[in-house]
PDB file of C-alpha atoms in Angstrom:
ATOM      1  CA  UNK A 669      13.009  20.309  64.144  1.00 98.00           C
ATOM      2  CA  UNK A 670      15.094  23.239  65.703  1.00 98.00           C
ATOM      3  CA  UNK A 671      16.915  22.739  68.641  1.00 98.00           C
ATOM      4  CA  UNK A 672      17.021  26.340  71.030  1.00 98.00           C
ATOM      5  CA  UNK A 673      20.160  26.598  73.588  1.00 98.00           C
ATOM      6  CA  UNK A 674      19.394  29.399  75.810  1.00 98.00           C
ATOM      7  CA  UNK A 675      21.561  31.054  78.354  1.00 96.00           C
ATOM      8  CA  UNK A 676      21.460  33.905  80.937  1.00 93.00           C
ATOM      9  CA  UNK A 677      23.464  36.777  81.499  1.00 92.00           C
ATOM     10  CA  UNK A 678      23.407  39.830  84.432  1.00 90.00           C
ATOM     11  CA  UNK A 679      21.067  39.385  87.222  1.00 87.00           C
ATOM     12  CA  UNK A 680      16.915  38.868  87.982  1.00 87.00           C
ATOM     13  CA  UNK A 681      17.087  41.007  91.200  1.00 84.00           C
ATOM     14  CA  UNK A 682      15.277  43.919  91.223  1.00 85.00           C
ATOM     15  CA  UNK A 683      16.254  45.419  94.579  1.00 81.00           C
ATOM     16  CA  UNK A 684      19.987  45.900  95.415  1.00 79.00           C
ATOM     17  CA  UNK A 685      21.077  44.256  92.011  1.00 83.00           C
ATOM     18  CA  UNK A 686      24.952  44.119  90.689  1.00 86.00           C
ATOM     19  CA  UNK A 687      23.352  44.599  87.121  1.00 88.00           C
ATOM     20  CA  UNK A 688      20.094  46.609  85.256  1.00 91.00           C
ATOM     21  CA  UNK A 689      19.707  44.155  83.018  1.00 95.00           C
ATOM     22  CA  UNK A 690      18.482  40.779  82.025  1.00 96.00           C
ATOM     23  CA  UNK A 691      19.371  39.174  78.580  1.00 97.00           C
ATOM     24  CA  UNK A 692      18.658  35.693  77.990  1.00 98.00           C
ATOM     25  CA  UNK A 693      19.615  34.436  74.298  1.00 98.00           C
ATOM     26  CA  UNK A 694      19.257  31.815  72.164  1.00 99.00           C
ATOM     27  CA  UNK A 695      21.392  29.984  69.550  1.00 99.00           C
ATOM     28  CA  UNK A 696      18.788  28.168  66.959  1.00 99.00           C
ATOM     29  CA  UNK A 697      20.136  25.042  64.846  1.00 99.00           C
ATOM     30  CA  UNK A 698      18.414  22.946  62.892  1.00 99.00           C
ATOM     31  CA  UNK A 699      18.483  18.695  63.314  1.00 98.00           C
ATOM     32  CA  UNK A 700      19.516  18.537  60.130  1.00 99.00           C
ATOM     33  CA  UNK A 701      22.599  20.561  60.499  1.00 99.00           C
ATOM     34  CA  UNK A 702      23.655  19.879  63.999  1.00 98.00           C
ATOM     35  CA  UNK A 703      26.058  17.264  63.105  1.00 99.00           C
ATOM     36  CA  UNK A 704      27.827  19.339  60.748  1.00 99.00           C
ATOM     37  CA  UNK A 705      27.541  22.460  63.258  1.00 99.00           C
ATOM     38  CA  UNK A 706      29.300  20.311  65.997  1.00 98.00           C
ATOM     39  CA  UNK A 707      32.177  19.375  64.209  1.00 99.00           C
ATOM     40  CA  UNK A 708      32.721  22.762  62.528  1.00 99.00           C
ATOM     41  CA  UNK A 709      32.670  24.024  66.267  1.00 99.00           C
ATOM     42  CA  UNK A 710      34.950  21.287  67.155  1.00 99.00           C
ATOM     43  CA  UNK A 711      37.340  22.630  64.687  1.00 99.00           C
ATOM     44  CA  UNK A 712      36.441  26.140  65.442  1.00 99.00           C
ATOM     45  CA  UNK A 713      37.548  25.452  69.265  1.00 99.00           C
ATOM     46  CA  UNK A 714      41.096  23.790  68.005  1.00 99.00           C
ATOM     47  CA  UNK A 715      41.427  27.092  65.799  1.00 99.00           C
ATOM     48  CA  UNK A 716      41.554  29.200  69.596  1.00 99.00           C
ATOM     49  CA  UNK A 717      43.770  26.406  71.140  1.00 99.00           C
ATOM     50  CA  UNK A 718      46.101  26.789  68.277  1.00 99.00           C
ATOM     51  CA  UNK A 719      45.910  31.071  67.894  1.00 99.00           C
ATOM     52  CA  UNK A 720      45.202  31.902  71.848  1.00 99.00           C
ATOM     53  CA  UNK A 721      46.089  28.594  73.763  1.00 98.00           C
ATOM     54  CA  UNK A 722      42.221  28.117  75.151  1.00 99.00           C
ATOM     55  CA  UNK A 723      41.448  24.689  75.368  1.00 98.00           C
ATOM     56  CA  UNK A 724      38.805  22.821  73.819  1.00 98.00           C
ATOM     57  CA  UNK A 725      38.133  21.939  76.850  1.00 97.00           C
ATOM     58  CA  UNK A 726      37.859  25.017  78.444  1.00 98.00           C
ATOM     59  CA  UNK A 727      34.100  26.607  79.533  1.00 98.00           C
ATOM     60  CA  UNK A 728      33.917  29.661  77.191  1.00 98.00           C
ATOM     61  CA  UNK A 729      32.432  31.791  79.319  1.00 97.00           C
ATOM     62  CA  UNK A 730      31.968  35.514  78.930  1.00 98.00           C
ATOM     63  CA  UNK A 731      32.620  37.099  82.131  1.00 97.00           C
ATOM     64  CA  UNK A 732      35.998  35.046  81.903  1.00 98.00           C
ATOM     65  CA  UNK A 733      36.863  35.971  79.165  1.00 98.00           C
ATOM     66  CA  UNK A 734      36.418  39.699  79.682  1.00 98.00           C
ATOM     67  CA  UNK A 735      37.521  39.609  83.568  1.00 98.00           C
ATOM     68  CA  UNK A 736      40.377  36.573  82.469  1.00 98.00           C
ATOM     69  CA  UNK A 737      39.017  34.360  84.907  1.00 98.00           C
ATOM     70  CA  UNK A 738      38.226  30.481  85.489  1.00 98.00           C
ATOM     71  CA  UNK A 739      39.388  28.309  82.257  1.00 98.00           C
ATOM     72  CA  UNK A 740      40.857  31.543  80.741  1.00 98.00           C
ATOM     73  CA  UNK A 741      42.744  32.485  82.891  1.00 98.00           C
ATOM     74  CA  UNK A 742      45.860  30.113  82.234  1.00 98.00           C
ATOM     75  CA  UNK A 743      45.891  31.064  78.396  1.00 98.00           C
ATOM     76  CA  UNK A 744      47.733  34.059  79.565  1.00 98.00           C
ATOM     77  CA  UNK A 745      46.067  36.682  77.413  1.00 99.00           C
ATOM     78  CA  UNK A 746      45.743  40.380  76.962  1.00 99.00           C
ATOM     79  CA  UNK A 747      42.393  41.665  77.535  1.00 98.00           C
ATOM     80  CA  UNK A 748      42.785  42.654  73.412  1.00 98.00           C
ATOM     81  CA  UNK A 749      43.782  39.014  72.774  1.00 99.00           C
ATOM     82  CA  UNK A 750      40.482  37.854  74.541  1.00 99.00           C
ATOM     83  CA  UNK A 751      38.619  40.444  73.000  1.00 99.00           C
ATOM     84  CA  UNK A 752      39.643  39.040  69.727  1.00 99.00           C
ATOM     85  CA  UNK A 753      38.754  35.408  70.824  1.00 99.00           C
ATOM     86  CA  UNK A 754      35.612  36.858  71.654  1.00 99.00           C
ATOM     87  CA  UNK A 755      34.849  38.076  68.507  1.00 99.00           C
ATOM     88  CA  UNK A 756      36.008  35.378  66.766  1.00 99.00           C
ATOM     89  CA  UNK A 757      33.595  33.045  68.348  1.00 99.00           C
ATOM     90  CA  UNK A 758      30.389  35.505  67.074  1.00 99.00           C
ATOM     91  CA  UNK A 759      32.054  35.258  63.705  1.00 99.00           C
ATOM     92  CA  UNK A 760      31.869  31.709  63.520  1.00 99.00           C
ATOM     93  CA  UNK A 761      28.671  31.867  63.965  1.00 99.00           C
ATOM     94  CA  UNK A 762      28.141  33.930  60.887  1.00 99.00           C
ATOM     95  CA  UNK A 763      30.623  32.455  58.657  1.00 98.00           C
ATOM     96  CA  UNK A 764      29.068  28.936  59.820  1.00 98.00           C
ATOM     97  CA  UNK A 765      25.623  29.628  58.213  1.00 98.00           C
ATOM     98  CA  UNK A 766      24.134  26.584  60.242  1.00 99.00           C
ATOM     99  CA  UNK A 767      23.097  29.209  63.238  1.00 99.00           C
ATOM    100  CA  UNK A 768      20.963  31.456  64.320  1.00 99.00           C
ATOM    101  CA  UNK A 769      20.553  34.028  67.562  1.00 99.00           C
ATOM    102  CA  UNK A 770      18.194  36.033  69.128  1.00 99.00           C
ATOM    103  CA  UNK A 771      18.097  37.852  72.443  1.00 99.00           C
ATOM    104  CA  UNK A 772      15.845  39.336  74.856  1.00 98.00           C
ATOM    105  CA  UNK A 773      16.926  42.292  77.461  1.00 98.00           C
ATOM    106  CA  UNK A 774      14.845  43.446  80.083  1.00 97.00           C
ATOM    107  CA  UNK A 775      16.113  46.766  81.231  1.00 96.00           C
ATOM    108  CA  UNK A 776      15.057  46.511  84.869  1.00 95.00           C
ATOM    109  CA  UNK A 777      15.402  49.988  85.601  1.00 92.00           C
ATOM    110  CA  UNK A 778      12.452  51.279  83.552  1.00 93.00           C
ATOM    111  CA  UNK A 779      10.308  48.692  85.280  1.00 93.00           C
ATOM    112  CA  UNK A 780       7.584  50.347  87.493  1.00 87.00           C
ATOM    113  CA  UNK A 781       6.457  47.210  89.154  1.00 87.00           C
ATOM    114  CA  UNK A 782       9.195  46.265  91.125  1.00 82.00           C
ATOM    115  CA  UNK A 783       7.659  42.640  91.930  1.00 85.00           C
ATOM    116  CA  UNK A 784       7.552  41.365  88.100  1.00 91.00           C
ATOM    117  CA  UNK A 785       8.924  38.429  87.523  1.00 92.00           C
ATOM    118  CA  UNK A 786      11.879  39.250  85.596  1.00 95.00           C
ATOM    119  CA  UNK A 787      13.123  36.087  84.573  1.00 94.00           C
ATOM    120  CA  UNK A 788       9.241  34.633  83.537  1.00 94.00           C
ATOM    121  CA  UNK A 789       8.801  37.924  81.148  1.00 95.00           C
ATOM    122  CA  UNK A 790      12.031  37.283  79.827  1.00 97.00           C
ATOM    123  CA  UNK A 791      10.900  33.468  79.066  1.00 96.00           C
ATOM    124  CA  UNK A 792       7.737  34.673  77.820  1.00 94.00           C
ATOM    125  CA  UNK A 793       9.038  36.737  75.151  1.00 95.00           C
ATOM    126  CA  UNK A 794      11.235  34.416  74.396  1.00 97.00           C
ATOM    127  CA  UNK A 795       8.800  31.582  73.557  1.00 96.00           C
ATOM    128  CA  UNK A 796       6.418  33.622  71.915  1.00 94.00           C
ATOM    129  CA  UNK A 797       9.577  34.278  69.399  1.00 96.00           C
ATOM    130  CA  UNK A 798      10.370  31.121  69.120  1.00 97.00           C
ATOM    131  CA  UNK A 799       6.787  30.211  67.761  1.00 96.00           C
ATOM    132  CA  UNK A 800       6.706  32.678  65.343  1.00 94.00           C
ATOM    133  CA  UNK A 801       9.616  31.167  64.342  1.00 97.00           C
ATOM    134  CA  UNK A 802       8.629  27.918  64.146  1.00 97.00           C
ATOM    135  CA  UNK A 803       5.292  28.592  62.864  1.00 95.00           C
ATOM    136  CA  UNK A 804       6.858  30.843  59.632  1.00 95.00           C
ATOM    137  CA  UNK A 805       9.202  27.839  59.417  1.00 96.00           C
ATOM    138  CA  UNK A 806       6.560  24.833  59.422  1.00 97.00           C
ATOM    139  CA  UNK A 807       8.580  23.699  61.998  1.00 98.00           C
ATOM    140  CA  UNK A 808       8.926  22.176  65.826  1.00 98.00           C
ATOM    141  CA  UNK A 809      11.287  23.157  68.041  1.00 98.00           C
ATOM    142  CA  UNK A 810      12.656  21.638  71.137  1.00 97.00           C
ATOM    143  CA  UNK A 811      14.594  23.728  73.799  1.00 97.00           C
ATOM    144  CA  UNK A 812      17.800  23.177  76.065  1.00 96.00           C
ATOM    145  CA  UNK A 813      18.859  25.847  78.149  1.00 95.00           C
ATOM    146  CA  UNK A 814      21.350  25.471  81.107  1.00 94.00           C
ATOM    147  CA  UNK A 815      20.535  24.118  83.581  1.00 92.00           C
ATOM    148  CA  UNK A 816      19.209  25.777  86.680  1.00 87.00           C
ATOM    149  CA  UNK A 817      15.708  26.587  86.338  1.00 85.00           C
ATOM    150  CA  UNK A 818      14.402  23.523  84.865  1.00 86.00           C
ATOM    151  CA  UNK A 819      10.688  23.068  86.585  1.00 90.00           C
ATOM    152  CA  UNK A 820      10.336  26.775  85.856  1.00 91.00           C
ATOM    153  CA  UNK A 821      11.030  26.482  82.348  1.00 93.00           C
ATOM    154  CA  UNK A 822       9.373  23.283  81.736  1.00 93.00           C
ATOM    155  CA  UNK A 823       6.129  25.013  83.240  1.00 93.00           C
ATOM    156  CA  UNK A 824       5.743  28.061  81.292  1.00 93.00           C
ATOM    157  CA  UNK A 825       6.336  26.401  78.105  1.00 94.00           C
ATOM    158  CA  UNK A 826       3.483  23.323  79.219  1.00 94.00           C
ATOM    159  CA  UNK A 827       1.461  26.790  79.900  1.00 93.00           C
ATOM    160  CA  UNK A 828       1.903  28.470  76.860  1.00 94.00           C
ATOM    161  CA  UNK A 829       1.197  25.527  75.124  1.00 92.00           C
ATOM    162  CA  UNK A 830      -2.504  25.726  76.510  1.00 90.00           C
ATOM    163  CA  UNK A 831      -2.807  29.241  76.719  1.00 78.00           C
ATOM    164  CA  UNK A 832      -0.796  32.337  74.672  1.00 81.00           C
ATOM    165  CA  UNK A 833      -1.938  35.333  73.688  1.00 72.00           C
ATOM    166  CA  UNK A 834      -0.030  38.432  72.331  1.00 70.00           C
ATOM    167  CA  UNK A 835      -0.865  41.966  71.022  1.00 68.00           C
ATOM    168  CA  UNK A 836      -1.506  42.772  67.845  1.00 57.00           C
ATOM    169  CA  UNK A 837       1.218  45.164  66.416  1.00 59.00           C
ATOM    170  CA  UNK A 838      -0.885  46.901  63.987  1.00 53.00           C
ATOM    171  CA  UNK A 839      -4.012  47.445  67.277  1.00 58.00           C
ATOM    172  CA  UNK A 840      -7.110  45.694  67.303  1.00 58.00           C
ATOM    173  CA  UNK A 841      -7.671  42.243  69.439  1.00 63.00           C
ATOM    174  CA  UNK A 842      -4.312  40.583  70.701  1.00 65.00           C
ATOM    175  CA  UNK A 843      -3.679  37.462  68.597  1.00 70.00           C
ATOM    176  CA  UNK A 844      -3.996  33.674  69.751  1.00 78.00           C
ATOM    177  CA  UNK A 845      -0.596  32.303  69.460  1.00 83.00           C
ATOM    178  CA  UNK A 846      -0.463  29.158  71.758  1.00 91.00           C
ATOM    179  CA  UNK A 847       3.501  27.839  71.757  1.00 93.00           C
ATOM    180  CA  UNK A 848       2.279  24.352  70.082  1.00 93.00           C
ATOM    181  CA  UNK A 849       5.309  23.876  67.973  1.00 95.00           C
ATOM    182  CA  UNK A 850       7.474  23.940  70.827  1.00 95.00           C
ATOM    183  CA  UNK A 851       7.645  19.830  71.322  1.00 90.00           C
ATOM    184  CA  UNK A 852       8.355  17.945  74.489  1.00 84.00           C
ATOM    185  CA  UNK A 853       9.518  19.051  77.894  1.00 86.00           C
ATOM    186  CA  UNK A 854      13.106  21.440  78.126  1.00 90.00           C
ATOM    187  CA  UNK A 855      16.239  19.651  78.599  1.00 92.00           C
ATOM    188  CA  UNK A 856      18.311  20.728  80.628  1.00 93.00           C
ATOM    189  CA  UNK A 857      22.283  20.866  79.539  1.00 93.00           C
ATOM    190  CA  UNK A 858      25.033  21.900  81.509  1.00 93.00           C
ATOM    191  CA  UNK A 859      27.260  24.611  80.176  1.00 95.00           C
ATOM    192  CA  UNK A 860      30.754  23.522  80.486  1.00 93.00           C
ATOM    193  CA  UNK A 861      29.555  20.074  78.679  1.00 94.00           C
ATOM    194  CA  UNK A 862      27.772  21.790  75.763  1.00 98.00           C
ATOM    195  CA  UNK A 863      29.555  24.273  73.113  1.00 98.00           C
ATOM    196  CA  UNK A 864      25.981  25.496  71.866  1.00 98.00           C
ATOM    197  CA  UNK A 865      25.080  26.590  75.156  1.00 98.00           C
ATOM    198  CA  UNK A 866      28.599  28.411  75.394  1.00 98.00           C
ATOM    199  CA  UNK A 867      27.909  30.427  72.314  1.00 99.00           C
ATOM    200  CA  UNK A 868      24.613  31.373  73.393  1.00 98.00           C
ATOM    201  CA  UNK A 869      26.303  32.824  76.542  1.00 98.00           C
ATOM    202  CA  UNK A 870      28.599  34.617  74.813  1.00 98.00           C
ATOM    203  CA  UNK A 871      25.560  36.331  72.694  1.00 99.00           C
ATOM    204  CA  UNK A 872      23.842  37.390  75.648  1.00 98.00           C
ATOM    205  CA  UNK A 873      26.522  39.957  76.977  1.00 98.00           C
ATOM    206  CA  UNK A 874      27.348  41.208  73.564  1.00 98.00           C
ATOM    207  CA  UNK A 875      23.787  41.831  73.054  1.00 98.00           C
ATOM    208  CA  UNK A 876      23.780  43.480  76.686  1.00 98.00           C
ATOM    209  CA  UNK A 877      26.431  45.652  74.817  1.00 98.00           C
ATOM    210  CA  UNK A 878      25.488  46.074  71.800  1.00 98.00           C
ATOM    211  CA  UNK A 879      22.442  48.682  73.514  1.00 97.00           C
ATOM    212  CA  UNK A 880      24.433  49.321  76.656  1.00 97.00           C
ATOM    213  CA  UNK A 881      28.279  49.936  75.336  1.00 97.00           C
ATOM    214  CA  UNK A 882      31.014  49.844  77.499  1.00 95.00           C
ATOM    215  CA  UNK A 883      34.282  51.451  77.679  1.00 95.00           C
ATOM    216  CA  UNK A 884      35.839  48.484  76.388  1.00 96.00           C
ATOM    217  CA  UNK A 885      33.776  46.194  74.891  1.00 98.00           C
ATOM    218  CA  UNK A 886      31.512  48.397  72.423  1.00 96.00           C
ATOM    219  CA  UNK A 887      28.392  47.641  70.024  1.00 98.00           C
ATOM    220  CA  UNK A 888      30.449  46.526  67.493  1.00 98.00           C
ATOM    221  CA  UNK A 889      31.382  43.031  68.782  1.00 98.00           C
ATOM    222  CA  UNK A 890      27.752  41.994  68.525  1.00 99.00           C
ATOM    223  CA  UNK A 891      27.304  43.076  65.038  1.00 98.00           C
ATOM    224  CA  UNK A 892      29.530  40.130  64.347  1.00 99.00           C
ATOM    225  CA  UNK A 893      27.194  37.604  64.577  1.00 99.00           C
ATOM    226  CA  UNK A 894      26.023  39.497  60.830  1.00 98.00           C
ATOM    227  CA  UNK A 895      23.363  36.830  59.197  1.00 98.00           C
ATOM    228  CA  UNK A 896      23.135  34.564  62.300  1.00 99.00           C
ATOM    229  CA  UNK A 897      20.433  37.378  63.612  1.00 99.00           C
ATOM    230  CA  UNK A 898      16.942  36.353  63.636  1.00 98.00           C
ATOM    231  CA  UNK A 899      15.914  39.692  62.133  1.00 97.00           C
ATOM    232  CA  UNK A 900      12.194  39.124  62.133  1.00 96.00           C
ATOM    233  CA  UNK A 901      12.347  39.257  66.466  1.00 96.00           C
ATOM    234  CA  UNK A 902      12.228  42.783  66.260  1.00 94.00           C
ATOM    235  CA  UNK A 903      11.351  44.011  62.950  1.00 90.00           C
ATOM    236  CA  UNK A 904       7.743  45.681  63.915  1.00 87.00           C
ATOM    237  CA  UNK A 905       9.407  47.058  67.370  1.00 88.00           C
ATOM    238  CA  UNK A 906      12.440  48.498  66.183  1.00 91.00           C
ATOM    239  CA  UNK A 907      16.213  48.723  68.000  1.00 94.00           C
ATOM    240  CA  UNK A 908      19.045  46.125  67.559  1.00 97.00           C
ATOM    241  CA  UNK A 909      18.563  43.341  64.960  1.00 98.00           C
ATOM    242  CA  UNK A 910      18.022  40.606  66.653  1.00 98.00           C
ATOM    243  CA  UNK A 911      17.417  41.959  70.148  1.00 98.00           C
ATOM    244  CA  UNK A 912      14.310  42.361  72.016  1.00 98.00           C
ATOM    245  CA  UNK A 913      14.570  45.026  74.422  1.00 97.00           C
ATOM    246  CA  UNK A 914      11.685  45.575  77.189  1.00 95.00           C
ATOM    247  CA  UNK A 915      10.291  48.119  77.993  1.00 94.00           C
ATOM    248  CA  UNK A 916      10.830  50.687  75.481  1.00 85.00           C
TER     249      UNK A 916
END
């Protein structure tokens, strides 16, 4: 069985938002391996103690780290110093080989309907990847994301259990693709308390980045998660490996 931690980042408002966006991302990692994956995250997060003085215990956050706020902040770094740390933690995930990411990014402002649910058609993407994913894998999955939106969560996945259907990409009759391998109810984990959740937080903005650059954080960082992509996500659609991006 795969476990999914999935976490947010920018903003589900559609009128008088901060952000355009909507990523949500998720870190996949196998039973198997999630022993091993903890402790070589354990040692990863004495690695930044030792070579930029963040704490194990410190939240790795993104929006601290880029704005050096909350457990950051007393590290005392440059913003290139916490850059680095930044991409250091995507390259763990890489050299690792236990994990693997996805994202999905709603880009608000091309939405018409300006009552969609952003969050839900983020979800629903997302689950309909993660079947696939199970279902190419002969595998179950079980999902944490932080916590927050728990009832909402744990009711669209009990829906698309029962009901799921989703377009065919060559045309023709959409396909019947009910999220069955996606086992049990989502459990809920808070962020500071879970590294795995962490990561996937980190994912999210650099995703966000990766098709929406900034001045100082560019579409490079992203591209250091390398192998840890779920490629297949968007293979038929196109754009950023590993990204979903709606709408076109």
């Amino acid at each position: 069985m795969f476990f999914a931690y999935f976490d947010e980042s920018g903003d589900t408002g559609m009128e008088r938002s901060p952000t355009g966006t909507f990523a949500l991302s998720c870190v996949l990692l196998h039973d198997a391996n999630w022993l091993s994956a903890l402790d070589q995250t354990i040692a990863f997060r004495r690695y930044l103690r030792d070579n930029f003085r963040i704490s194990p215990r410190a939240e790795l956050k993104a929006s601290w780290l880029i704005h050096n706020k909350g457990d950051i902040r007393p590290a005392g770094l440059t913003y290139p110093a916490r850059l680095a740390a930044y991409r250091a933690a995507l390259r763990f995930q890489r050299k690792c080989g236990l994990f693997r990411s996805f994202t999905v990014l709603i880009d608000k402002t091309k939405i018409q309907r300006r009552d969609l649910d952003v969050r839900e058609t983020a979800w629903q993407w997302a689950i309909q990847r993660l079947e696939r994913f199970g279902t190419d894998r002969k595998d179950n999955i079980h999902v944490l994301p932080d916590e927050g939106h728990g009832e909402f969560i744990r009711k669209k996945i009990r829906a698309m259990r029962r009901f799921s259907r989703v377009p065919s990409a060559f045309g023709g009759p959409s396909l019947d693709r009910k999220a069955q391998n996606i086992v049990e109810d989502s459990s809920d984990r808070r962020s500071h308390e879970s590294y795995f959740i962490q990561l996937a937080d980190l994912n999210a903005y650099a995703a966000f980045r990766r098709v929406f650059p900034g001045a100082s954080f560019g579409p490079d960082v992203y591209e250091e998660l390398g192998e840890a992509r779920v490629t297949e996500v968007n293979r038929l659609s196109g754009g950023p490996t590993g990204i979903v991006v709606w709408p076109k």
